[in-house]
Short mmCIF file of C-alpha atoms in Angstrom, two decimals:
data_model
loop_
_atom_site.label_atom_id
_atom_site.label_comp_id
_atom_site.label_asym_id
_atom_site.label_seq_id
_atom_site.Cartn_x
_atom_site.Cartn_y
_atom_site.Cartn_z
CA ALA X 1 2.48 8.66 -16.60
CA GLN X 2 3.46 5.89 -14.28
CA SER X 3 0.99 3.04 -14.01
CA VAL X 4 0.58 -0.54 -12.94
CA THR X 5 -1.61 -3.08 -14.68
CA GLN X 6 -2.80 -6.32 -13.19
CA PRO X 7 -4.69 -7.94 -16.05
CA ASP X 8 -6.45 -10.56 -13.96
CA ILE X 9 -9.17 -9.30 -11.63
CA HIS X 10 -10.05 -12.74 -10.29
CA ILE X 11 -8.15 -16.01 -10.37
CA THR X 12 -9.26 -19.36 -9.02
CA VAL X 13 -6.87 -22.23 -8.49
CA SER X 14 -7.05 -25.59 -6.78
CA GLU X 15 -5.10 -26.16 -3.62
CA GLY X 16 -1.68 -27.56 -4.48
CA ALA X 17 -1.69 -26.08 -7.98
CA SER X 18 0.86 -23.57 -9.15
CA LEU X 19 0.08 -19.87 -9.35
CA GLU X 20 1.21 -16.93 -11.43
CA LEU X 21 -0.18 -13.44 -10.97
CA ARG X 22 0.70 -10.95 -13.66
CA CYS X 23 1.89 -7.40 -13.20
CA ASN X 24 2.99 -4.93 -15.88
CA TYR X 25 4.24 -1.46 -15.18
CA SER X 26 4.87 1.72 -17.08
CA TYR X 27 7.75 3.78 -15.78
CA GLY X 28 10.56 5.74 -17.42
CA ALA X 29 13.41 4.36 -15.35
CA THR X 30 14.17 1.21 -13.42
CA PRO X 31 11.38 0.98 -10.91
CA TYR X 32 11.22 -0.32 -7.41
CA LEU X 33 8.61 -3.07 -7.45
CA PHE X 34 6.55 -4.59 -4.70
CA TRP X 35 3.92 -7.24 -4.15
CA TYR X 36 1.53 -6.86 -1.23
CA VAL X 37 -1.15 -9.23 0.03
CA GLN X 38 -4.35 -8.16 1.73
CA SER X 39 -6.75 -10.49 3.51
CA PRO X 40 -10.37 -9.31 3.80
CA GLY X 41 -10.66 -6.30 6.08
CA GLN X 42 -6.96 -6.42 6.86
CA GLY X 43 -3.92 -4.31 6.16
CA LEU X 44 -1.29 -4.69 3.50
CA GLN X 45 1.50 -7.18 4.06
CA LEU X 46 4.65 -7.00 1.98
CA LEU X 47 5.38 -10.29 0.21
CA LEU X 48 8.53 -9.28 -1.61
CA LYS X 49 10.31 -6.41 -3.28
CA TYR X 50 12.74 -5.73 -6.10
CA PHE X 51 15.19 -2.88 -5.93
CA SER X 52 18.13 -4.06 -8.03
CA GLY X 53 20.40 -7.05 -8.63
CA ASP X 54 19.11 -10.57 -9.09
CA THR X 55 15.89 -10.38 -11.08
CA LEU X 56 14.39 -13.39 -9.32
CA VAL X 57 13.43 -12.42 -5.80
CA GLN X 58 12.21 -14.61 -3.01
CA GLY X 59 9.59 -13.51 -0.55
CA ILE X 60 7.65 -14.75 2.40
CA LYS X 61 5.13 -17.61 2.39
CA GLY X 62 6.92 -19.36 -0.48
CA PHE X 63 6.29 -16.63 -3.06
CA GLU X 64 8.78 -15.47 -5.66
CA ALA X 65 8.69 -12.90 -8.43
CA GLU X 66 10.75 -12.27 -11.52
CA PHE X 67 11.57 -8.84 -12.90
CA LYS X 68 11.74 -8.77 -16.69
CA ARG X 69 12.81 -5.38 -17.96
CA SER X 70 12.18 -6.26 -21.62
CA GLN X 71 8.56 -7.07 -20.83
CA SER X 72 8.05 -4.44 -18.12
CA SER X 73 6.72 -7.21 -15.95
CA PHE X 74 7.05 -8.39 -12.37
CA ASN X 75 4.97 -11.54 -12.12
CA LEU X 76 4.34 -13.27 -8.81
CA ARG X 77 4.58 -17.05 -8.59
CA LYS X 78 4.08 -19.83 -6.13
CA PRO X 79 4.68 -23.49 -6.96
CA SER X 80 1.97 -24.93 -4.70
CA VAL X 81 -0.93 -22.85 -3.40
CA HIS X 82 -2.39 -23.33 0.06
CA TRP X 83 -5.98 -22.52 1.04
CA SER X 84 -4.64 -19.77 3.31
CA ASP X 85 -3.27 -17.95 0.26
CA ALA X 86 -6.77 -16.84 -0.70
CA ALA X 87 -6.59 -13.04 -0.56
CA GLU X 88 -6.17 -9.97 -2.72
CA TYR X 89 -2.76 -9.32 -4.20
CA PHE X 90 -1.50 -5.90 -5.19
CA CYS X 91 1.49 -5.06 -7.32
CA ALA X 92 2.98 -1.62 -6.71
CA VAL X 93 5.72 0.57 -8.16
CA GLY X 94 7.79 3.42 -6.74
CA PRO X 95 9.59 5.72 -6.18
CA PHE X 96 8.90 8.64 -8.43
CA SER X 97 10.80 11.83 -8.90
CA GLY X 98 9.52 14.79 -6.92
CA GLY X 99 8.05 12.64 -4.21
CA TYR X 100 9.16 10.68 -1.25
CA ASN X 101 8.58 7.21 -2.52
CA LYS X 102 4.83 7.19 -2.88
CA LEU X 103 3.55 3.91 -4.27
CA ILE X 104 1.24 3.44 -7.19
CA PHE X 105 -0.81 0.28 -6.92
CA GLY X 106 -2.40 -1.94 -9.51
CA ALA X 107 -6.09 -2.71 -9.29
CA GLY X 108 -5.39 -5.98 -7.52
CA THR X 109 -6.03 -9.65 -8.25
CA ARG X 110 -8.39 -11.56 -6.03
CA LEU X 111 -7.26 -15.14 -5.55
CA ALA X 112 -9.70 -17.90 -4.63
CA VAL X 113 -8.44 -21.36 -3.70
CA HIS X 114 -10.58 -24.45 -4.19
CA PRO X 115 -9.97 -27.42 -1.87
CA ALA H 1 9.12 -5.69 16.18
CA ALA H 2 7.16 -2.49 16.49
CA GLY H 3 4.72 -1.78 13.70
CA VAL H 4 2.74 1.18 12.47
CA ILE H 5 -0.16 1.97 14.77
CA GLN H 6 -3.37 3.54 13.58
CA SER H 7 -6.26 4.74 15.66
CA PRO H 8 -9.09 4.35 15.75
CA ARG H 9 -9.45 1.08 13.88
CA HIS H 10 -13.08 1.73 13.11
CA LEU H 11 -14.96 5.02 12.93
CA ILE H 12 -18.56 5.77 12.11
CA LYS H 13 -19.59 9.33 11.30
CA GLU H 14 -22.57 11.15 9.89
CA LYS H 15 -22.47 13.23 6.73
CA ARG H 16 -21.00 16.70 7.22
CA GLU H 17 -19.23 15.66 10.43
CA THR H 18 -15.49 15.80 11.03
CA ALA H 19 -13.11 12.91 11.60
CA THR H 20 -9.51 12.71 12.78
CA LEU H 21 -7.36 9.69 12.04
CA LYS H 22 -4.07 9.14 13.82
CA CYS H 23 -0.94 7.32 12.75
CA TYR H 24 2.08 6.41 14.85
CA PRO H 25 5.02 5.36 12.65
CA ILE H 26 7.61 2.76 13.45
CA PRO H 27 10.19 4.24 15.84
CA ARG H 28 12.93 6.17 14.04
CA HIS H 29 10.94 6.34 10.83
CA ASP H 30 10.86 9.88 9.50
CA THR H 31 8.38 9.63 6.63
CA VAL H 32 4.65 9.04 6.82
CA TYR H 33 2.25 8.36 3.97
CA TRP H 34 -1.54 8.28 3.84
CA TYR H 35 -3.52 6.15 1.41
CA GLN H 36 -7.24 5.77 0.83
CA GLN H 37 -8.74 2.47 -0.31
CA GLY H 38 -12.37 2.59 -1.37
CA PRO H 39 -14.50 -0.57 -1.47
CA GLY H 40 -13.09 -2.94 -4.06
CA GLN H 41 -10.45 -0.40 -5.06
CA ASP H 42 -6.69 -0.23 -4.91
CA PRO H 43 -5.03 2.08 -2.39
CA GLN H 44 -4.67 5.64 -3.64
CA PHE H 45 -1.95 7.94 -2.34
CA LEU H 46 -3.21 11.01 -0.50
CA ILE H 47 -0.28 12.81 1.07
CA SER H 48 3.11 12.27 2.67
CA PHE H 49 5.35 13.99 5.19
CA TYR H 50 9.09 13.91 5.72
CA GLU H 51 10.57 15.43 8.85
CA LYS H 52 7.28 17.17 9.61
CA MET H 53 7.09 18.86 6.23
CA GLN H 54 4.68 17.88 3.48
CA SER H 55 6.76 16.01 0.90
CA ASP H 56 4.20 14.97 -1.70
CA LYS H 57 0.54 15.36 -2.40
CA GLY H 58 -1.78 13.11 -4.31
CA SER H 59 -5.50 13.07 -4.86
CA ILE H 60 -6.43 14.50 -1.48
CA PRO H 61 -9.64 16.54 -1.33
CA ASP H 62 -9.44 20.12 -0.10
CA ARG H 63 -11.73 19.08 2.79
CA PHE H 64 -8.88 16.94 4.11
CA SER H 65 -5.77 18.19 5.83
CA ALA H 66 -2.90 16.44 7.50
CA GLN H 67 0.21 17.16 9.46
CA GLN H 68 3.15 15.42 11.06
CA PHE H 69 4.05 16.36 14.61
CA SER H 70 7.38 16.70 16.40
CA ASP H 71 7.14 13.10 17.64
CA TYR H 72 6.60 12.03 13.99
CA HIS H 73 3.05 10.88 14.48
CA SER H 74 0.62 12.13 11.88
CA GLU H 75 -3.04 13.07 11.84
CA LEU H 76 -5.42 13.17 8.93
CA ASN H 77 -8.29 15.58 9.47
CA MET H 78 -11.38 15.16 7.36
CA SER H 79 -14.17 17.71 7.40
CA SER H 80 -17.63 17.94 5.82
CA LEU H 81 -17.65 14.19 5.42
CA GLU H 82 -19.41 12.74 2.42
CA LEU H 83 -20.73 9.25 1.79
CA GLY H 84 -17.94 8.75 -0.73
CA ASP H 85 -15.33 9.20 1.99
CA SER H 86 -16.24 5.78 3.37
CA ALA H 87 -13.06 3.80 2.90
CA LEU H 88 -10.12 2.10 4.54
CA TYR H 89 -7.41 4.64 5.32
CA PHE H 90 -3.89 3.33 5.53
CA CYS H 91 -0.90 4.96 7.03
CA ALA H 92 2.58 3.78 6.10
CA SER H 93 6.01 4.81 7.33
CA SER H 94 9.57 4.55 6.12
CA SER H 95 13.02 5.79 7.00
CA GLN H 96 14.94 7.86 4.47
CA LEU H 97 18.14 6.91 6.28
CA ALA H 98 17.63 3.16 6.08
CA GLU H 99 19.14 0.99 3.39
CA SER H 100 15.65 -0.08 2.37
CA TYR H 101 14.40 3.51 2.29
CA ASN H 102 11.96 2.69 -0.50
CA GLU H 103 10.10 0.15 1.58
CA GLN H 104 6.94 1.35 3.22
CA PHE H 105 5.52 -0.41 6.23
CA PHE H 106 1.76 -0.28 6.41
CA GLY H 107 -0.49 -0.02 9.42
CA PRO H 108 -3.69 -2.06 9.79
CA GLY H 109 -5.85 0.80 8.55
CA THR H 110 -8.78 2.78 9.88
CA ARG H 111 -12.13 1.84 8.45
CA LEU H 112 -14.25 4.97 8.13
CA THR H 113 -17.97 4.62 7.51
CA VAL H 114 -19.99 7.72 6.71
CA LEU H 115 -23.75 7.38 7.16
#
């Protein structure tokens, strides 16, 4: 069965430090991969996506992610974290056969930023 | 740019009551998805529609029903509400004809509280 694992439930970093959020997926074929960010009580905002091609993708707000097929991973990175990056981050995979591109989300990683 | 609109944004109901959530997709988007996000949980896929026909079904309770109308807006009807139905309900839309057909655009969500 398809699944997404985000091993880190909570991460705390200092402002200005680098960040890496981990995401591993289980899927039989090449997946479409997404990272979303959610501020408290807010909707989901797409940070970046990978469909094909270059395995290093750039997103909004200075985020990037690298697709590694051999490791079934799609980790999110940012070289210097800002206090406004504090939020919950969800990795998601799709599409799946027999459906119109439903997404399966990981459990999320809550990021706290210390000043 | 136009985004996905959901109404109402907040809804408070009593147990055993009925609720109707509405979703207005981005213009020219033909596919609508519904997700449920419980407190501290990741979004879970409920159901989707493509061109007014149900295209996929996830973990949607039998007490819930949904449809997509001729103007592509969708409604999620929830009956015999239970305390456990309290959640944030997201609608997302996409276009099967667009190059980025696998990208779903999320609305701000409807927060349902069942007392």
